[in-house]
Coordinates of C-alpha atoms and ligand atoms in Angstrom, one line a residue:
X16 CA -55.9 -53.3 213.6
X17 CA -57.3 -56.6 214.7
X18 CA -59.7 -59.2 213.3
X19 CA -63.2 -58.6 214.6
X20 CA -66.8 -59.5 214.1
X21 CA -68.3 -56.9 211.8
X22 CA -71.8 -55.7 212.5
X23 CA -74.1 -53.4 210.7
X24 CA -76.2 -53.7 207.5
X25 CA -75.6 -56.5 205.1
X26 CA -72.7 -56.0 202.7
X27 CA -73.7 -53.6 199.9
X28 CA -71.9 -55.6 197.3
X29 CA -70.5 -59.1 197.0
X30 CA -67.8 -59.4 194.4
X31 CA -66.0 -62.7 193.8
X32 CA -62.7 -61.0 194.4
X33 CA -61.8 -57.9 196.5
X34 CA -58.6 -56.1 195.8
X35 CA -57.4 -53.6 198.4
X36 CA -54.9 -51.0 197.1
X37 CA -54.8 -49.3 193.7
X38 CA -51.1 -49.2 193.0
X39 CA -49.5 -51.2 190.2
X40 CA -50.0 -54.5 192.0
X41 CA -53.7 -53.8 192.8
X42 CA -54.6 -52.5 189.4
X43 CA -53.0 -55.5 187.8
X44 CA -54.7 -57.9 190.3
X45 CA -58.1 -56.3 189.6
X46 CA -57.8 -56.4 185.8
X47 CA -56.3 -59.9 185.8
X48 CA -59.2 -61.2 187.9
X49 CA -61.7 -59.4 185.8
X50 CA -60.3 -60.9 182.6
X51 CA -61.0 -64.4 184.0
X52 CA -64.7 -63.3 184.2
X53 CA -64.8 -62.8 187.9
X54 CA -66.7 -60.0 189.5
X55 CA -64.2 -57.7 191.1
X56 CA -64.1 -54.8 193.5
X57 CA -61.1 -52.5 193.8
X58 CA -60.7 -50.3 196.8
X59 CA -58.2 -47.4 197.1
X60 CA -57.8 -44.9 199.9
X61 CA -56.6 -42.0 197.7
X62 CA -58.7 -40.3 195.0
X63 CA -56.6 -41.8 192.2
X64 CA -54.9 -45.0 191.1
X65 CA -51.2 -45.5 190.8
X66 CA -50.0 -45.9 194.4
X67 CA -46.6 -44.7 195.3
X68 CA -45.8 -43.5 191.7
X69 CA -48.5 -40.8 192.1
X70 CA -48.8 -40.3 195.8
X71 CA -45.0 -39.9 196.2
X72 CA -43.9 -38.8 192.7
X73 CA -41.9 -42.0 191.9
X74 CA -42.2 -41.4 188.2
X75 CA -40.0 -44.2 186.7
X76 CA -41.4 -47.7 186.2
X77 CA -38.5 -50.2 186.8
X78 CA -38.7 -53.9 186.2
X79 CA -40.4 -54.0 182.8
X80 CA -37.0 -54.8 181.2
X81 CA -34.0 -56.7 182.4
X82 CA -30.5 -55.2 182.1
X83 CA -30.0 -56.6 178.5
X84 CA -33.2 -54.5 177.8
X85 CA -35.4 -57.5 177.0
X86 CA -38.9 -57.1 178.2
X87 CA -39.8 -59.4 181.1
X88 CA -43.2 -58.1 182.2
X89 CA -46.2 -58.0 179.9
X90 CA -49.8 -59.1 180.5
X91 CA -51.7 -56.4 182.3
X92 CA -48.5 -54.4 182.5
X93 CA -48.4 -54.4 178.7
X94 CA -52.0 -53.1 178.6
X95 CA -50.8 -50.1 180.7
X96 CA -47.8 -49.5 178.4
X97 CA -50.2 -49.7 175.4
X98 CA -52.3 -47.0 177.1
X99 CA -49.2 -44.8 177.4
X100 CA -48.4 -45.4 173.7
X101 CA -52.0 -44.5 172.7
X102 CA -51.6 -41.2 174.6
X103 CA -48.2 -40.7 172.8
X104 CA -46.6 -40.7 176.2
X105 CA -44.5 -43.9 176.1
X106 CA -40.9 -42.9 176.9
X107 CA -38.0 -45.1 178.1
X108 CA -34.7 -44.1 179.6
X109 CA -31.5 -45.9 180.5
X110 CA -30.4 -45.1 184.1
X111 CA -27.0 -43.9 185.0
X112 CA -26.9 -46.0 188.2
X113 CA -27.7 -49.5 186.9
X114 CA -27.8 -49.3 183.1
X115 CA -31.3 -50.7 183.1
X116 CA -34.1 -49.4 180.9
X117 CA -37.0 -47.8 182.8
X118 CA -40.4 -46.3 181.6
X119 CA -40.7 -42.6 182.3
X120 CA -44.0 -41.5 183.6
X121 CA -46.0 -38.3 183.5
X122 CA -48.3 -38.3 186.5
X123 CA -51.4 -37.0 184.9
X124 CA -51.2 -39.4 181.9
X125 CA -50.6 -42.3 184.3
X126 CA -53.6 -41.5 186.4
X127 CA -55.9 -41.3 183.3
X128 CA -54.4 -44.4 181.7
X129 CA -55.0 -46.4 184.9
X130 CA -58.6 -45.0 185.2
X131 CA -59.2 -46.1 181.5
X132 CA -57.8 -49.6 182.1
X133 CA -60.0 -50.2 185.1
X134 CA -63.1 -48.7 183.7
X135 CA -62.7 -50.5 180.3
X136 CA -62.6 -53.8 182.2
X137 CA -65.8 -53.0 184.1
X138 CA -64.1 -53.1 187.5
X139 CA -66.1 -51.3 190.1
X140 CA -63.7 -48.8 191.7
X141 CA -64.1 -47.3 195.1
X142 CA -61.8 -44.3 195.6
X143 CA -61.3 -42.4 198.8
X144 CA -62.2 -45.7 200.5
X145 CA -60.0 -47.2 203.2
X146 CA -59.9 -50.7 204.5
X147 CA -60.4 -50.5 208.3
X148 CA -61.2 -54.0 209.5
X149 CA -61.9 -57.6 208.4
X150 CA -63.6 -60.6 209.7
X151 CA -62.2 -64.2 209.6
X152 CA -64.3 -67.3 210.3
X153 CA -63.2 -70.9 210.2
X154 CA -59.8 -69.8 208.9
X155 CA -61.2 -67.9 205.9
X156 CA -61.5 -64.2 205.4
X157 CA -65.3 -63.5 205.0
X158 CA -65.8 -59.7 204.9
X159 CA -64.0 -56.5 205.2
X160 CA -65.1 -53.1 206.5
X161 CA -64.2 -50.0 204.5
X162 CA -64.7 -46.4 205.4
X163 CA -65.6 -43.6 202.9
X164 CA -65.6 -40.1 204.5
X165 CA -66.6 -41.6 207.8
X166 CA -69.3 -43.8 206.4
X167 CA -68.6 -47.5 207.0
X168 CA -69.6 -50.3 204.6
X169 CA -69.0 -54.1 204.5
X170 CA -67.9 -56.0 201.5
X171 CA -68.1 -59.8 201.4
X172 CA -66.0 -61.7 198.9
X173 CA -64.6 -65.2 198.2
X174 CA -61.0 -64.3 197.3
X175 CA -58.9 -61.4 198.7
X176 CA -55.8 -59.6 197.4
X177 CA -53.8 -57.4 199.7
X178 CA -52.1 -54.8 197.4
X179 CA -51.8 -52.1 200.0
X180 CA -48.0 -52.1 200.0
X181 CA -48.1 -52.0 203.8
X182 CA -50.0 -55.2 204.5
X183 CA -53.1 -53.5 205.9
X184 CA -55.3 -56.5 205.1
X185 CA -52.7 -58.9 206.4
X186 CA -52.6 -57.0 209.7
X187 CA -56.4 -56.8 209.8
X188 CA -56.9 -60.6 209.5
X189 CA -53.9 -61.5 211.6
X190 CA -52.1 -63.2 208.7
X191 CA -48.5 -64.3 209.3
X192 CA -46.2 -61.4 208.4
X193 CA -42.6 -60.7 208.2
X194 CA -41.5 -57.4 209.6
X195 CA -37.8 -56.7 209.6
X196 CA -36.2 -54.5 212.3
X197 CA -36.4 -50.8 211.2
X198 CA -32.6 -50.5 210.8
X199 CA -32.7 -53.4 208.3
X200 CA -35.5 -52.0 206.2
X201 CA -35.2 -50.0 203.0
X202 CA -35.0 -46.3 203.6
X203 CA -38.1 -44.1 203.0
X204 CA -37.5 -41.1 200.7
X205 CA -39.3 -37.8 200.1
X206 CA -39.0 -37.4 196.3
X207 CA -38.3 -33.8 195.2
X208 CA -39.4 -32.3 191.9
X209 CA -37.5 -29.3 190.7
X210 CA -38.5 -26.8 188.0
X211 CA -36.5 -24.1 186.4
X212 CA -33.5 -26.3 185.8
X213 CA -31.7 -25.3 182.6
X214 CA -32.0 -27.8 179.8
X215 CA -28.2 -28.2 179.6
X216 CA -27.7 -28.4 183.4
X217 CA -25.7 -31.2 184.8
X218 CA -27.6 -34.1 186.4
X219 CA -24.5 -36.0 187.4
X220 CA -24.0 -37.6 190.8
X221 CA -20.5 -36.1 191.0
X222 CA -21.8 -32.6 190.5
X223 CA -24.5 -33.1 193.1
X224 CA -22.0 -34.6 195.5
X225 CA -19.7 -31.6 195.3
X226 CA -22.6 -29.1 195.7
X227 CA -24.1 -30.9 198.7
X228 CA -20.8 -31.5 200.5
X229 CA -19.8 -27.8 200.1
X230 CA -23.2 -26.6 201.3
X231 CA -23.2 -29.1 204.2
X232 CA -19.9 -27.8 205.6
X233 CA -20.8 -24.1 205.0
X234 CA -24.2 -24.3 206.6
X235 CA -23.3 -27.0 209.2
X236 CA -26.4 -29.0 208.4
X237 CA -26.8 -32.7 208.3
X238 CA -28.3 -33.9 205.0
X239 CA -29.1 -37.6 204.6
X240 CA -27.3 -38.1 201.3
X241 CA -24.7 -36.2 199.3
X242 CA -26.0 -37.5 196.0
X243 CA -29.0 -39.4 194.6
X244 CA -30.8 -40.4 191.4
X245 CA -31.7 -37.4 189.2
X246 CA -34.1 -37.9 186.3
X247 CA -35.5 -35.3 183.8
X248 CA -39.2 -36.0 183.5
X249 CA -41.0 -36.0 180.2
X250 CA -43.5 -33.2 179.3
X251 CA -42.9 -30.9 182.3
X252 CA -39.1 -31.0 182.0
X253 CA -38.9 -31.1 185.8
X254 CA -36.0 -32.9 187.5
X255 CA -36.9 -35.6 190.0
X256 CA -34.3 -36.1 192.7
X257 CA -34.2 -38.9 195.2
X258 CA -32.0 -37.9 198.2
X259 CA -34.1 -36.9 201.2
X260 CA -33.9 -40.4 202.8
X261 CA -35.2 -41.2 206.3
X262 CA -34.8 -44.4 208.3
X263 CA -37.4 -43.8 211.0
X264 CA -39.8 -46.7 211.8
X265 CA -42.8 -45.6 209.7
X266 CA -44.9 -48.4 211.2
X267 CA -45.2 -46.1 214.2
X268 CA -47.3 -42.9 213.9
X269 CA -44.5 -40.9 215.6
X270 CA -41.8 -42.2 213.3
X271 CA -43.9 -41.7 210.2
X272 CA -44.8 -38.1 211.1
X273 CA -41.2 -37.3 212.1
X274 CA -39.9 -38.6 208.8
X275 CA -42.3 -36.4 206.8
X276 CA -41.4 -33.2 208.7
X277 CA -37.6 -33.9 208.7
X278 CA -37.6 -34.8 205.0
X279 CA -39.4 -31.6 204.0
X280 CA -36.8 -29.6 206.0
X281 CA -34.1 -31.5 204.2
X282 CA -35.7 -30.8 200.8
X283 CA -35.5 -27.0 201.5
X284 CA -31.8 -27.4 202.2
X285 CA -31.2 -29.5 199.0
X286 CA -32.9 -26.7 197.0
X287 CA -30.4 -24.2 198.4
X288 CA -27.4 -26.6 197.9
X289 CA -28.3 -27.3 194.2
X290 CA -29.1 -23.7 193.4
X291 CA -25.8 -22.5 194.9
X292 CA -23.5 -25.3 193.7
X293 CA -24.7 -26.7 190.4
X294 CA -24.4 -24.8 187.1
X295 CA -27.8 -24.5 185.4
X296 CA -29.7 -24.8 188.7
X297 CA -29.4 -21.1 189.8
X298 CA -33.1 -20.4 189.0
X299 CA -34.5 -23.7 190.1
X300 CA -37.4 -24.1 192.5
X301 CA -39.2 -26.9 194.3
X302 CA -42.3 -27.8 192.3
X303 CA -43.4 -30.3 194.8
X304 CA -42.2 -32.8 197.4
X305 CA -44.0 -36.1 197.7
X306 CA -46.8 -35.2 198.3
X307 CA -46.2 -38.0 200.8
X308 CA -43.0 -39.6 201.9
X309 CA -42.3 -42.6 199.7
X310 CA -42.2 -45.7 201.9
X311 CA -40.1 -48.6 200.4
X312 CA -40.7 -51.2 203.1
X313 CA -42.9 -52.1 206.0
X314 CA -44.6 -55.5 206.3
X315 CA -44.5 -58.5 204.0
X316 CA -46.7 -61.5 203.8
X317 CA -45.3 -64.8 205.2
X318 CA -46.0 -66.8 202.1
X319 CA -45.4 -70.5 201.2
X320 CA -42.0 -69.6 199.6
X321 CA -39.5 -66.9 200.4
X322 CA -37.6 -65.5 197.4
X323 CA -33.9 -65.3 198.3
X324 CA -31.1 -63.0 197.2
X325 CA -29.5 -66.1 195.8
X326 CA -32.5 -66.8 193.6
X327 CA -32.2 -63.3 192.3
X328 CA -28.4 -63.1 191.9
X329 CA -28.3 -66.4 190.0
X330 CA -31.3 -65.6 187.8
X331 CA -32.8 -68.8 189.1
X332 CA -35.4 -70.4 186.8
X333 CA -38.2 -72.3 188.5
X334 CA -40.5 -73.2 185.5
X335 CA -42.8 -75.4 187.5
X336 CA -43.4 -72.8 190.2
X337 CA -43.2 -69.4 188.4
X338 CA -46.0 -66.8 188.1
X339 CA -43.9 -63.8 187.2
X340 CA -40.4 -62.6 186.2
X341 CA -38.1 -60.2 188.0
X342 CA -35.6 -58.3 185.9
X343 CA -34.5 -55.4 188.2
X344 CA -31.2 -55.8 189.9
X345 CA -31.0 -55.7 193.7
X346 CA -31.0 -52.1 194.7
X347 CA -30.5 -51.8 198.4
X348 CA -31.3 -48.6 200.3
X349 CA -31.0 -50.1 203.8
X350 CA -27.7 -48.4 204.7
X351 CA -28.0 -44.7 205.5
X352 CA -26.7 -42.4 202.7
X353 CA -25.8 -45.1 200.2
X354 CA -27.5 -47.2 197.5
X355 CA -25.8 -50.5 196.6
X356 CA -26.5 -52.5 193.4
X357 CA -26.0 -56.2 192.8
X358 CA -26.9 -57.6 189.4
X359 CA -28.7 -60.7 188.1
X360 CA -26.5 -63.3 186.4
X361 CA -26.1 -62.6 182.6
X362 CA -28.0 -59.4 183.0
X363 CA -31.1 -61.6 182.7
X364 CA -34.1 -62.3 184.9
X365 CA -35.3 -64.7 187.7
X366 CA -38.6 -66.5 188.2
X367 CA -40.9 -65.5 191.1
X368 CA -42.6 -68.6 192.5
X369 CA -46.3 -68.7 193.2
X370 CA -45.6 -69.4 196.9
X371 CA -44.3 -65.9 197.4
X372 CA -47.8 -64.5 196.8
X373 CA -49.8 -67.2 198.5
X374 CA -50.6 -66.7 202.2
X375 CA -49.3 -69.5 204.4
X376 CA -52.2 -68.7 206.8
X377 CA -55.5 -68.1 204.9
X378 CA -56.4 -70.1 201.8
X379 CA -58.4 -67.3 200.2
X380 CA -55.7 -64.6 200.6
X381 CA -53.0 -63.5 198.2
X382 CA -50.6 -60.5 198.4
X383 CA -48.5 -58.8 195.7
X384 CA -46.2 -55.9 194.9
X385 CA -44.4 -54.7 198.0
X386 CA -45.8 -57.5 200.0
X387 CA -44.4 -60.6 198.3
X388 CA -42.4 -62.9 200.6
X389 CA -38.7 -62.1 200.0
X390 CA -35.6 -61.9 202.1
X391 CA -34.0 -58.5 202.4
X392 CA -31.7 -58.8 199.4
X393 CA -34.4 -60.3 197.1
X394 CA -36.8 -57.7 198.3
X395 CA -34.5 -54.9 197.1
X396 CA -35.2 -56.2 193.5
X397 CA -38.7 -57.6 193.5
X398 CA -40.4 -54.5 195.0
X399 CA -40.3 -52.3 191.9
X400 CA -43.4 -51.3 190.0
X401 CA -43.0 -53.1 186.7
X402 CA -42.5 -56.3 188.8
X403 CA -45.5 -55.3 191.0
X404 CA -47.7 -55.3 187.9
X405 CA -46.6 -59.0 187.3
X406 CA -47.0 -60.2 190.9
X407 CA -50.3 -58.3 191.1
X408 CA -51.5 -59.9 187.9
X409 CA -50.7 -63.3 189.2
X410 CA -52.4 -62.7 192.6
X411 CA -55.6 -61.4 190.9
X412 CA -55.8 -64.4 188.6
X413 CA -55.2 -66.8 191.5
X414 CA -57.9 -65.2 193.7
X415 CA -60.4 -65.3 190.8
X416 CA -59.8 -68.9 190.0
X417 CA -60.2 -69.8 193.7
X418 CA -63.4 -67.7 193.9
X419 CA -64.8 -69.3 190.8
X420 CA -64.6 -72.7 192.6
X421 CA -61.7 -73.8 190.4
X422 CA -58.4 -75.1 191.6
X423 CA -55.9 -72.3 192.0
X424 CA -52.9 -74.6 191.7
X425 CA -49.8 -73.1 190.2
X426 CA -50.3 -74.8 186.9
X427 CA -53.8 -73.3 186.6
X428 CA -52.6 -69.9 187.4
X429 CA -49.8 -70.2 184.9
X430 CA -52.2 -71.4 182.2
X431 CA -54.5 -68.4 182.7
X432 CA -51.6 -65.9 183.0
X433 CA -50.2 -67.1 179.7
X434 CA -53.6 -66.8 178.1
X435 CA -53.7 -63.2 179.3
X436 CA -50.3 -62.4 177.7
X437 CA -48.1 -62.6 180.8
X438 CA -44.4 -63.5 180.3
X439 CA -43.6 -66.8 182.1
Ligands
LIG21 C1 -38.7 -43.2 197.2 C2 -39.0 -44.4 196.4 C3 -38.4 -44.6 195.2 C4 -38.7 -45.7 194.4 N1 -38.2 -45.7 193.1 C5 -38.7 -46.6 192.3 C6 -38.5 -46.5 190.9 O1 -37.8 -45.6 190.4 N2 -39.1 -47.4 190.1 C7 -39.9 -48.4 190.5 O2 -40.4 -49.2 189.7 N3 -40.1 -48.6 191.8 C8 -39.6 -47.7 192.7 N4 -39.9 -47.7 194.0 C9 -40.7 -48.9 194.5 C10 -42.2 -48.8 194.2 O3 -42.7 -47.5 194.3 C11 -43.0 -49.7 195.1 O4 -42.4 -50.8 195.5 C12 -44.3 -50.0 194.3 O5 -45.1 -48.8 194.2 C13 -45.1 -51.2 194.9 O6 -46.3 -51.2 194.3 P1 -47.6 -51.7 195.1 O7 -48.7 -51.7 194.2 O8 -47.2 -52.9 195.9 O9 -47.7 -50.6 196.3 P2 -48.1 -49.0 196.2 O10 -47.7 -48.4 194.9 O11 -47.5 -48.4 197.4 O12 -49.7 -49.0 196.2 C14 -50.4 -49.4 197.4 C15 -51.8 -48.7 197.3 O13 -52.6 -49.2 198.4 C16 -53.3 -48.1 198.9 N5 -53.7 -48.4 200.3 C17 -52.9 -48.6 201.3 N6 -53.6 -48.8 202.4 C18 -54.9 -48.9 202.1 C19 -56.1 -49.1 202.8 N7 -56.1 -49.3 204.1 N8 -57.3 -49.0 202.1 C20 -57.3 -48.8 200.7 N9 -56.1 -48.5 200.0 C21 -55.0 -48.6 200.7 C22 -52.4 -47.0 198.8 O14 -53.0 -45.7 198.8 C23 -51.7 -47.2 197.4 O15 -52.4 -46.6 196.4 C24 -39.6 -46.7 194.9 C25 -40.2 -46.5 196.1 C26 -39.9 -45.4 196.9 C27 -40.6 -45.3 198.2

């Protein structure tokens, strides 16, 4: 996708801030911007909000708490947790792998909670609407083109937030980007949801490993991992399993398509392996895969500051520069078949500087969630969804302050974020 002059009828709507992408980062950006009084438009290509959590069944929000279980993300993120509590669906769980506290999600409750948040804040929402092009003049992004069921429209705005996870707006405007070689990126994974798993069935990594290794040698099939995270979901009692990894370059159509098909084939083998080899799994069945492959990493914005693994490991505090906190340990999926963890000093949190979400290229562009500027190790921590709420919140506030003709210096953004309940 390249920058181009857009033609056609005048833009239908001119918000102050346009947010592209309705995952946790985009929802938080849109609401954060709206709470400053800005007029906001939120555009999402799917028919629901929630991003990867819903489109790929990633049903545990990490990053709201650090490893000592202190809360590190609030603000718009807290509004979401409050919605879950109101629906009597707020559940937390401590993971086997890292000992961190996560928030367990039910997909249907999550979709409705996010709808409610966006609607209650009066944010115009365009679902099934995909960003297809953008126009830049004199170094500023002026308009974008979106497509809804083949119908194209233009939207003009003053401030823009890319929350697409894949940097679709960054690519459209030719903004500086960081794209690591495919073999250094985090794996993609097709999440599997199993039903019919007995309430007392083992969910241990060791039991899964034994079942998969036995199946692999008997069937002579190559499965990407011999074990992976297993979490019992609230309400449905389904077990979510993350094992069907793929390392294809999903920035190519061919790689992305191959990864989807190979991973579905692997999921069928995992079902057989677990049914045959794990007590309590004999009557299990696949409720769903994905629906789409979960993509952990593609592009990042080249910002004004790159968060480093050292910043994360040392729990570095940068009070003059921070706009969010990260509390999730580094969880690296770049090596085939393994997940490695590296913690944060004192089981605490680190500051995420403003420069990680500010474009180094366009003064009216911010990016959040999966797009923050981070080296490979830091990215393995900062990418998670609780943290995406926090970086999205900051990006939305910054874009709104800028669009309102105010200074969007870090101190201004910090001031507004604190007023909106963010933890800084
Ligand atoms: C397999 C897997 C397991 C994971 N496990 C966890 C976990 O347990 N806990 C956790 O917290 N995180 C986990 N993550 C990470 C987490 O899911 C992401 O990093 C997080 O969703 C990032 O949020 P985001 O808002 O930046 O992006 P996303 O959630 O990906 O949202 C981006 C949104 O932008 C939309 N979009 C994209 N392009 C366009 C376009 N052109 N026009 C309009 N809309 C567009 C998408 O449809 C999507 O809704 C996992 C990721 C994967 C892949």
